[in-house]
């Protein structure tokens, strides 16, 4: 397959943009497990011995083989069976006289091993596909290209694309979009532009998709300048950037400013939103949440609250239902930055406001905020938030109990920990933490860090030189662990500073 993996061109300069295409490939419809299917799955997944022993067992098993049974075994065993046993089973089926594999069966097998991210298996099967003069489906190539790029095998992915004609697969708009999408998903913009340059006559029907993919890749690189160029190229080509394009550009801009210009986050993001409105594209909740996420990461509380108020005012000013109304993610981002900056009362107010608005958050909302509160040693607020979670009947409380019970016990609150433990047991929940955590003789109680207290001892001494110079006047000079203070009568005061160790008892 090496001839298929070597592209004849590498980096070629080019022109235009991007989106993120995800291809989902359906497997064969589920079939009730038959006796034959179960036998083969047991042999492949749970068999004992080497790969040669596996073949010997397959030769002796009493089963009526057919191509559909082979694909069913691949689907049923792909999660449990070791990859090498699964591959040997498929290669064995090729040689079995009763099995006549069709091109679709071979493509299905390639997709299975692509899903398992096994490069060696893909290498072997794609080589066999070419040798046996079989045809690769476009959906199979899309899947393989995405997997290879994720595995860091960019040259191999481009090599297969370059030699698709040898695999009876057309280089059309679908396959060009697939390889561009795969490359851009990992930020390989120059390689993607090389593909576009050589196949620009085949992408006229999917230009918007190509632009979106390039924008996505540039966003990963946080390349604001090139992203802006892509937006301009789209307009020049008569293609109006849609909401996805602007949100992708907005994300790129905010991520860049987060690192280099935090004070420019809000004004520059709002300028992008003004530009969006000029093209009759209204910013949505997602647009504002992108900005809020970056504001939270840089702990800009005031701006976060301003953006939340802007979203509320925009909703109030609209006569119809507005797409920029705050959702639970919005409140999560604002509450999180409030908790992280020690504004616990205000953060609780945000959570209460969200519930009053009738918004029902997902479990992630409670998981993350309770984790933040425990991390900043505010377990009392975490318990209040947990009570709200239980009132919402969301379920999935095990993770929270596993976090709160050890946390309370390590803080010395064994009674409250025991109360939560009994509560979890009454609900028949299976916790990962052990009951041993409730035992004060086993659990080590956390001792809070105390500030270093200084004990100062003043001793009179004769005048001395420090650094080869006499100290005059009331000058304070540090030297090692001693602080020398000169006084007016020529005497020296040597101050010895002693610090108590952190965590020491008073």
CSV table of C-alpha atoms in Angstrom, one decimal, residues 72-429:
chain,number,residue,atom,x,y,z
A,72,UNK,CA,-22.4,-9.1,11.9
A,73,UNK,CA,-19.5,-10.7,13.8
A,74,UNK,CA,-17.4,-7.6,13.1
A,75,UNK,CA,-20.1,-5.4,14.5
A,76,UNK,CA,-20.9,-7.5,17.5
A,77,UNK,CA,-17.3,-8.1,18.5
A,78,UNK,CA,-15.6,-4.8,17.7
A,79,UNK,CA,-15.9,-3.5,21.3
A,80,UNK,CA,-14.8,-6.7,23.1
A,81,UNK,CA,-12.4,-8.5,20.7
A,82,UNK,CA,-8.7,-7.6,20.5
A,83,UNK,CA,-8.1,-5.8,17.2
A,84,UNK,CA,-5.6,-8.4,16.0
A,85,UNK,CA,-8.0,-11.3,16.5
A,86,UNK,CA,-10.7,-9.4,14.7
A,87,UNK,CA,-8.4,-8.7,11.8
A,88,UNK,CA,-7.2,-12.3,11.6
A,89,UNK,CA,-10.9,-13.4,11.6
A,90,UNK,CA,-11.7,-11.2,8.6
A,91,UNK,CA,-8.5,-12.2,6.7
A,92,UNK,CA,-9.5,-15.8,7.3
A,93,UNK,CA,-12.9,-15.2,6.0
A,94,UNK,CA,-11.4,-14.0,2.7
A,95,UNK,CA,-9.8,-17.4,2.2
A,96,UNK,CA,-12.8,-19.5,3.3
A,97,UNK,CA,-14.3,-21.3,0.3
A,98,UNK,CA,-17.9,-20.7,1.6
A,99,UNK,CA,-17.6,-17.0,2.0
A,100,UNK,CA,-17.8,-14.7,-1.0
A,101,UNK,CA,-17.1,-11.1,0.2
A,102,UNK,CA,-18.6,-8.3,-1.8
A,103,UNK,CA,-17.1,-4.8,-2.1
A,104,UNK,CA,-19.6,-3.5,0.5
A,105,UNK,CA,-18.5,-6.1,3.0
A,106,UNK,CA,-14.9,-5.1,2.5
A,107,UNK,CA,-15.8,-1.4,2.9
A,108,UNK,CA,-17.7,-2.2,6.0
A,109,UNK,CA,-14.6,-4.0,7.5
A,110,UNK,CA,-12.4,-1.0,6.7
A,111,UNK,CA,-14.8,1.4,8.5
A,112,UNK,CA,-14.8,-0.9,11.5
A,113,UNK,CA,-11.0,-0.9,11.8
A,114,UNK,CA,-11.0,2.9,11.1
A,115,UNK,CA,-13.3,3.3,14.1
A,116,UNK,CA,-10.8,1.3,16.2
A,117,UNK,CA,-8.0,3.6,14.9
A,118,UNK,CA,-5.8,0.7,13.9
A,119,UNK,CA,-3.4,2.0,11.2
A,120,UNK,CA,-1.8,-1.3,10.5
A,121,UNK,CA,-5.1,-3.0,9.9
A,122,UNK,CA,-6.2,-0.2,7.6
A,123,UNK,CA,-2.9,-0.3,5.7
A,124,UNK,CA,-3.4,-4.1,5.1
A,125,UNK,CA,-7.0,-3.9,4.1
A,126,UNK,CA,-6.7,-0.9,1.8
A,127,UNK,CA,-3.7,-2.6,0.1
A,128,UNK,CA,-5.8,-5.8,-0.4
A,129,UNK,CA,-8.7,-3.7,-1.6
A,130,UNK,CA,-6.5,-2.3,-4.4
A,131,UNK,CA,-4.9,-5.7,-5.2
A,132,UNK,CA,-8.3,-7.4,-5.5
A,133,UNK,CA,-9.5,-4.6,-7.8
A,134,UNK,CA,-12.3,-3.7,-5.4
A,135,UNK,CA,-14.0,-0.3,-5.2
A,136,UNK,CA,-13.7,2.0,-2.2
A,137,UNK,CA,-16.9,3.8,-1.3
A,138,UNK,CA,-16.7,7.6,-0.8
A,139,UNK,CA,-18.1,7.2,2.7
A,140,UNK,CA,-15.3,4.8,3.5
A,141,UNK,CA,-12.7,7.2,2.2
A,142,UNK,CA,-14.2,10.0,4.3
A,143,UNK,CA,-14.0,7.8,7.4
A,144,UNK,CA,-10.4,6.7,6.7
A,145,UNK,CA,-9.2,10.2,5.9
A,146,UNK,CA,-10.5,11.6,9.2
A,147,UNK,CA,-9.0,8.7,11.2
A,148,UNK,CA,-5.6,8.9,9.6
A,149,UNK,CA,-5.4,12.7,10.1
A,150,UNK,CA,-6.4,12.2,13.8
A,151,UNK,CA,-3.6,9.6,14.1
A,152,UNK,CA,-1.1,12.1,12.7
A,153,UNK,CA,-0.8,10.2,9.4
A,154,UNK,CA,-1.4,13.2,7.2
A,155,UNK,CA,0.9,12.1,4.4
A,156,UNK,CA,-0.8,8.7,4.2
A,157,UNK,CA,-4.3,10.3,4.1
A,158,UNK,CA,-3.2,12.5,1.2
A,159,UNK,CA,-1.5,9.6,-0.5
A,160,UNK,CA,-4.8,7.6,-0.5
A,161,UNK,CA,-6.6,10.7,-1.8
A,162,UNK,CA,-4.1,11.2,-4.6
A,163,UNK,CA,-4.5,7.5,-5.7
A,164,UNK,CA,-8.2,7.2,-5.4
A,165,UNK,CA,-8.5,6.2,-9.0
A,166,UNK,CA,-6.6,3.0,-8.2
A,167,UNK,CA,-9.3,2.2,-5.7
A,168,UNK,CA,-12.1,2.9,-8.2
A,169,UNK,CA,-13.2,5.9,-6.0
A,170,UNK,CA,-13.9,9.2,-7.8
A,171,UNK,CA,-12.1,12.4,-6.9
A,172,UNK,CA,-15.3,14.5,-6.8
A,173,UNK,CA,-16.7,17.2,-4.6
A,174,UNK,CA,-17.6,14.7,-1.8
A,175,UNK,CA,-14.1,13.2,-1.5
A,176,UNK,CA,-12.4,16.6,-1.9
A,177,UNK,CA,-14.6,18.0,0.9
A,178,UNK,CA,-13.8,15.0,3.0
A,179,UNK,CA,-10.1,15.3,2.8
A,180,UNK,CA,-10.3,19.1,3.3
A,181,UNK,CA,-12.5,18.6,6.3
A,182,UNK,CA,-10.1,16.0,7.8
A,183,UNK,CA,-7.1,18.3,7.3
A,184,UNK,CA,-8.7,21.4,8.7
A,185,UNK,CA,-10.0,19.6,11.7
A,186,UNK,CA,-6.4,19.3,12.9
A,187,UNK,CA,-5.3,22.7,11.7
A,188,UNK,CA,-3.4,21.6,8.5
A,189,UNK,CA,-4.5,24.6,6.5
A,190,UNK,CA,-1.7,24.7,4.0
A,191,UNK,CA,-2.2,21.1,3.1
A,192,UNK,CA,-5.9,21.7,2.7
A,193,UNK,CA,-5.3,24.7,0.5
A,194,UNK,CA,-3.1,22.6,-1.7
A,195,UNK,CA,-5.9,20.1,-2.2
A,196,UNK,CA,-8.3,23.0,-3.1
A,197,UNK,CA,-5.8,24.5,-5.5
A,198,UNK,CA,-5.4,21.3,-7.5
A,199,UNK,CA,-9.1,20.5,-7.5
A,200,UNK,CA,-10.8,23.9,-7.6
A,201,UNK,CA,-12.8,22.8,-10.7
A,202,UNK,CA,-14.6,20.1,-8.6
A,203,UNK,CA,-15.7,22.3,-5.6
A,204,UNK,CA,-17.9,24.8,-7.3
A,205,UNK,CA,-21.0,23.2,-5.7
A,206,UNK,CA,-19.5,23.0,-2.2
A,207,UNK,CA,-17.6,26.3,-1.9
A,208,UNK,CA,-19.5,27.3,1.3
A,209,UNK,CA,-18.5,24.0,2.9
A,210,UNK,CA,-14.9,24.4,1.9
A,211,UNK,CA,-14.8,27.9,3.3
A,212,UNK,CA,-16.3,26.8,6.5
A,213,UNK,CA,-13.7,24.0,6.8
A,214,UNK,CA,-10.8,26.5,6.3
A,215,UNK,CA,-12.3,28.9,8.9
A,216,UNK,CA,-12.5,26.0,11.4
A,217,UNK,CA,-8.9,25.1,10.8
A,218,UNK,CA,-7.7,28.7,11.2
A,219,UNK,CA,-9.7,29.0,14.4
A,220,UNK,CA,-7.8,26.1,15.8
A,221,UNK,CA,-4.6,28.0,14.9
A,222,UNK,CA,-6.0,31.2,16.3
A,223,UNK,CA,-5.0,32.9,13.1
A,224,UNK,CA,-7.3,36.0,13.1
A,225,UNK,CA,-5.6,37.7,10.1
A,226,UNK,CA,-6.1,34.7,7.8
A,227,UNK,CA,-9.6,34.1,9.1
A,228,UNK,CA,-10.5,37.7,8.2
A,229,UNK,CA,-9.0,37.2,4.8
A,230,UNK,CA,-11.3,34.1,4.3
A,231,UNK,CA,-14.4,36.2,5.3
A,232,UNK,CA,-13.3,38.8,2.7
A,233,UNK,CA,-12.7,36.1,0.0
A,234,UNK,CA,-16.2,34.7,0.6
A,235,UNK,CA,-17.8,38.1,0.1
A,236,UNK,CA,-15.7,38.7,-3.0
A,237,UNK,CA,-16.9,35.3,-4.4
A,238,UNK,CA,-20.5,36.4,-3.8
A,239,UNK,CA,-21.0,34.0,-0.9
A,240,UNK,CA,-22.5,35.6,2.2
A,241,UNK,CA,-20.9,34.3,5.4
A,242,UNK,CA,-23.6,32.6,7.5
A,243,UNK,CA,-24.0,32.3,11.3
A,244,UNK,CA,-21.5,29.4,11.5
A,245,UNK,CA,-18.8,31.4,9.7
A,246,UNK,CA,-19.1,34.4,12.0
A,247,UNK,CA,-19.3,32.3,15.2
A,248,UNK,CA,-16.2,30.5,14.1
A,249,UNK,CA,-14.4,33.7,13.4
A,250,UNK,CA,-15.7,35.1,16.7
A,251,UNK,CA,-14.3,32.1,18.5
A,252,UNK,CA,-10.9,32.6,16.8
A,253,UNK,CA,-10.8,36.3,17.7
A,254,UNK,CA,-11.8,35.7,21.3
A,255,UNK,CA,-9.2,32.9,21.8
A,256,UNK,CA,-6.5,35.1,20.4
A,257,UNK,CA,-7.4,38.1,22.5
A,258,UNK,CA,-7.6,35.9,25.6
A,259,UNK,CA,-3.9,35.4,25.3
A,260,UNK,CA,-2.7,38.7,23.9
A,261,UNK,CA,-5.3,41.4,24.6
A,262,UNK,CA,-7.9,40.5,27.3
A,263,UNK,CA,-9.1,44.1,27.5
A,264,UNK,CA,-10.0,43.9,23.8
A,265,UNK,CA,-12.3,40.9,24.2
A,266,UNK,CA,-15.6,42.8,24.6
A,267,UNK,CA,-15.1,45.7,22.2
A,268,UNK,CA,-13.7,43.6,19.3
A,269,UNK,CA,-16.3,40.9,19.8
A,270,UNK,CA,-19.1,43.5,19.8
A,271,UNK,CA,-17.7,44.9,16.6
A,272,UNK,CA,-18.0,41.5,14.9
A,273,UNK,CA,-21.6,41.3,16.1
A,274,UNK,CA,-22.4,44.7,14.6
A,275,UNK,CA,-20.9,43.4,11.3
A,276,UNK,CA,-23.1,40.3,11.5
A,277,UNK,CA,-26.2,42.5,11.9
A,278,UNK,CA,-25.2,44.5,8.9
A,279,UNK,CA,-25.6,41.3,6.9
A,280,UNK,CA,-28.9,40.6,8.6
A,281,UNK,CA,-27.3,37.8,10.7
A,282,UNK,CA,-28.5,38.1,14.3
A,283,UNK,CA,-26.0,37.0,16.9
A,284,UNK,CA,-27.4,34.1,18.9
A,285,UNK,CA,-26.9,32.8,22.4
A,286,UNK,CA,-24.0,30.7,21.1
A,287,UNK,CA,-22.3,33.9,19.9
A,288,UNK,CA,-22.5,35.5,23.3
A,289,UNK,CA,-21.5,32.3,25.1
A,290,UNK,CA,-18.3,32.2,23.1
A,291,UNK,CA,-17.4,35.6,24.4
A,292,UNK,CA,-18.5,34.7,28.0
A,293,UNK,CA,-16.4,31.6,28.0
A,294,UNK,CA,-13.3,33.6,27.3
A,295,UNK,CA,-14.2,36.3,29.7
A,296,UNK,CA,-14.6,33.7,32.4
A,297,UNK,CA,-11.2,32.2,31.7
A,298,UNK,CA,-9.5,35.6,32.2
A,299,UNK,CA,-11.7,36.3,35.3
A,300,UNK,CA,-13.3,39.4,34.0
A,301,UNK,CA,-16.4,39.6,36.2
A,302,UNK,CA,-17.6,43.1,35.4
A,303,UNK,CA,-17.6,42.4,31.6
A,304,UNK,CA,-19.3,39.1,32.1
A,305,UNK,CA,-22.2,40.6,34.0
A,306,UNK,CA,-22.5,43.4,31.4
A,307,UNK,CA,-22.8,40.8,28.6
A,308,UNK,CA,-25.5,38.9,30.5
A,309,UNK,CA,-27.4,42.2,30.9
A,310,UNK,CA,-27.0,43.0,27.2
A,311,UNK,CA,-28.5,39.6,26.3
A,312,UNK,CA,-31.5,40.3,28.7
A,313,UNK,CA,-32.0,43.8,27.2
A,314,UNK,CA,-31.9,42.5,23.7
A,315,UNK,CA,-34.6,40.0,24.5
A,316,UNK,CA,-36.7,42.7,26.1
A,317,UNK,CA,-36.4,45.0,23.1
A,318,UNK,CA,-37.5,42.3,20.7
A,319,UNK,CA,-41.2,41.8,20.0
A,320,UNK,CA,-40.7,38.2,19.0
A,321,UNK,CA,-38.8,35.3,20.5
A,322,UNK,CA,-35.2,36.2,20.5
A,323,UNK,CA,-32.4,33.8,19.7
A,324,UNK,CA,-29.9,35.5,22.0
A,325,UNK,CA,-31.9,34.8,25.2
A,326,UNK,CA,-29.6,33.6,28.0
A,327,UNK,CA,-29.7,29.8,28.4
A,328,UNK,CA,-28.4,27.6,31.2
A,329,UNK,CA,-24.9,27.6,29.6
A,330,UNK,CA,-24.9,31.4,29.9
A,331,UNK,CA,-25.8,31.3,33.6
A,332,UNK,CA,-23.2,28.6,34.1
A,333,UNK,CA,-20.4,30.7,32.6
A,334,UNK,CA,-21.4,33.7,34.7
A,335,UNK,CA,-21.9,31.8,38.0
A,336,UNK,CA,-18.6,30.0,37.5
A,337,UNK,CA,-16.5,33.2,37.2
A,338,UNK,CA,-18.3,34.6,40.2
A,339,UNK,CA,-17.5,31.6,42.3
A,340,UNK,CA,-13.9,31.5,41.1
A,341,UNK,CA,-13.4,35.2,42.1
A,342,UNK,CA,-15.0,34.7,45.6
A,343,UNK,CA,-18.4,36.3,44.9
A,344,UNK,CA,-20.3,33.4,46.3
A,345,UNK,CA,-23.5,35.3,47.2
A,346,UNK,CA,-23.7,36.8,43.7
A,347,UNK,CA,-23.1,33.4,42.2
A,348,UNK,CA,-25.9,31.8,44.2
A,349,UNK,CA,-28.1,34.7,43.0
A,350,UNK,CA,-27.3,33.8,39.4
A,351,UNK,CA,-28.3,30.2,39.9
A,352,UNK,CA,-31.6,31.2,41.6
A,353,UNK,CA,-32.3,33.6,38.8
A,354,UNK,CA,-31.8,30.9,36.2
A,355,UNK,CA,-34.2,28.6,38.0
A,356,UNK,CA,-36.8,31.4,38.3
A,357,UNK,CA,-36.5,31.9,34.5
A,358,UNK,CA,-37.6,28.3,34.1
A,359,UNK,CA,-34.4,27.1,32.6
A,360,UNK,CA,-33.5,23.4,33.3
A,361,UNK,CA,-29.8,22.8,33.2
A,362,UNK,CA,-28.1,19.6,32.4
A,363,UNK,CA,-26.1,17.6,34.9
A,364,UNK,CA,-22.9,19.2,33.8
A,365,UNK,CA,-24.1,22.5,35.2
A,366,UNK,CA,-24.3,21.1,38.8
A,367,UNK,CA,-21.3,18.8,38.4
A,368,UNK,CA,-18.9,21.6,37.4
A,369,UNK,CA,-20.1,24.2,39.8
A,370,UNK,CA,-20.1,21.9,42.8
A,371,UNK,CA,-16.6,20.9,41.8
A,372,UNK,CA,-15.6,24.6,41.6
A,373,UNK,CA,-17.1,25.3,45.0
A,374,UNK,CA,-15.3,22.3,46.6
A,375,UNK,CA,-12.1,23.4,45.0
A,376,UNK,CA,-12.3,26.8,46.6
A,377,UNK,CA,-13.3,25.3,50.0
A,378,UNK,CA,-16.9,26.5,50.0
A,379,UNK,CA,-18.6,23.2,50.7
A,380,UNK,CA,-21.6,24.9,52.3
A,381,UNK,CA,-22.5,26.5,49.0
A,382,UNK,CA,-21.8,23.2,47.2
A,383,UNK,CA,-24.4,21.5,49.5
A,384,UNK,CA,-27.0,24.1,48.7
A,385,UNK,CA,-26.4,23.6,45.0
A,386,UNK,CA,-26.7,19.9,45.4
A,387,UNK,CA,-30.1,20.4,47.1
A,388,UNK,CA,-31.2,22.3,44.0
A,389,UNK,CA,-30.0,19.5,41.8
A,390,UNK,CA,-32.0,16.9,43.8
A,391,UNK,CA,-35.1,19.0,43.6
A,392,UNK,CA,-34.8,19.1,39.8
A,393,UNK,CA,-34.8,15.2,39.7
A,394,UNK,CA,-32.1,15.1,37.2
A,395,UNK,CA,-30.5,11.9,38.6
A,396,UNK,CA,-26.9,11.0,38.3
A,397,UNK,CA,-26.2,11.9,41.9
A,398,UNK,CA,-23.5,9.3,42.5
A,399,UNK,CA,-20.7,11.6,41.2
A,400,UNK,CA,-21.7,14.3,43.6
A,401,UNK,CA,-21.9,12.0,46.6
A,402,UNK,CA,-18.5,10.6,45.8
A,403,UNK,CA,-17.1,14.2,45.8
A,404,UNK,CA,-18.9,15.7,48.8
A,405,UNK,CA,-18.7,12.8,51.3
A,406,UNK,CA,-14.8,12.5,51.3
A,407,UNK,CA,-14.5,16.3,51.1
A,408,UNK,CA,-16.7,16.8,54.2
A,409,UNK,CA,-14.9,14.1,56.2
A,410,UNK,CA,-11.4,15.5,55.3
A,411,UNK,CA,-12.7,18.8,56.6
A,412,UNK,CA,-13.6,17.1,59.9
A,413,UNK,CA,-17.4,17.2,59.2
A,414,UNK,CA,-18.0,13.5,59.7
A,415,UNK,CA,-21.5,13.9,60.9
A,416,UNK,CA,-22.6,15.7,57.7
A,417,UNK,CA,-20.6,13.1,55.6
A,418,UNK,CA,-22.4,10.3,57.4
A,419,UNK,CA,-25.8,12.0,56.7
A,420,UNK,CA,-25.0,12.2,53.0
A,421,UNK,CA,-23.8,8.5,53.0
A,422,UNK,CA,-27.1,7.3,54.6
A,423,UNK,CA,-29.0,9.4,52.2
A,424,UNK,CA,-27.2,7.8,49.2
A,425,UNK,CA,-27.7,4.3,50.7
A,426,UNK,CA,-31.5,5.0,51.1
A,427,UNK,CA,-31.6,5.7,47.4
A,428,UNK,CA,-29.8,2.5,46.6
A,429,UNK,CA,-26.9,4.3,44.9
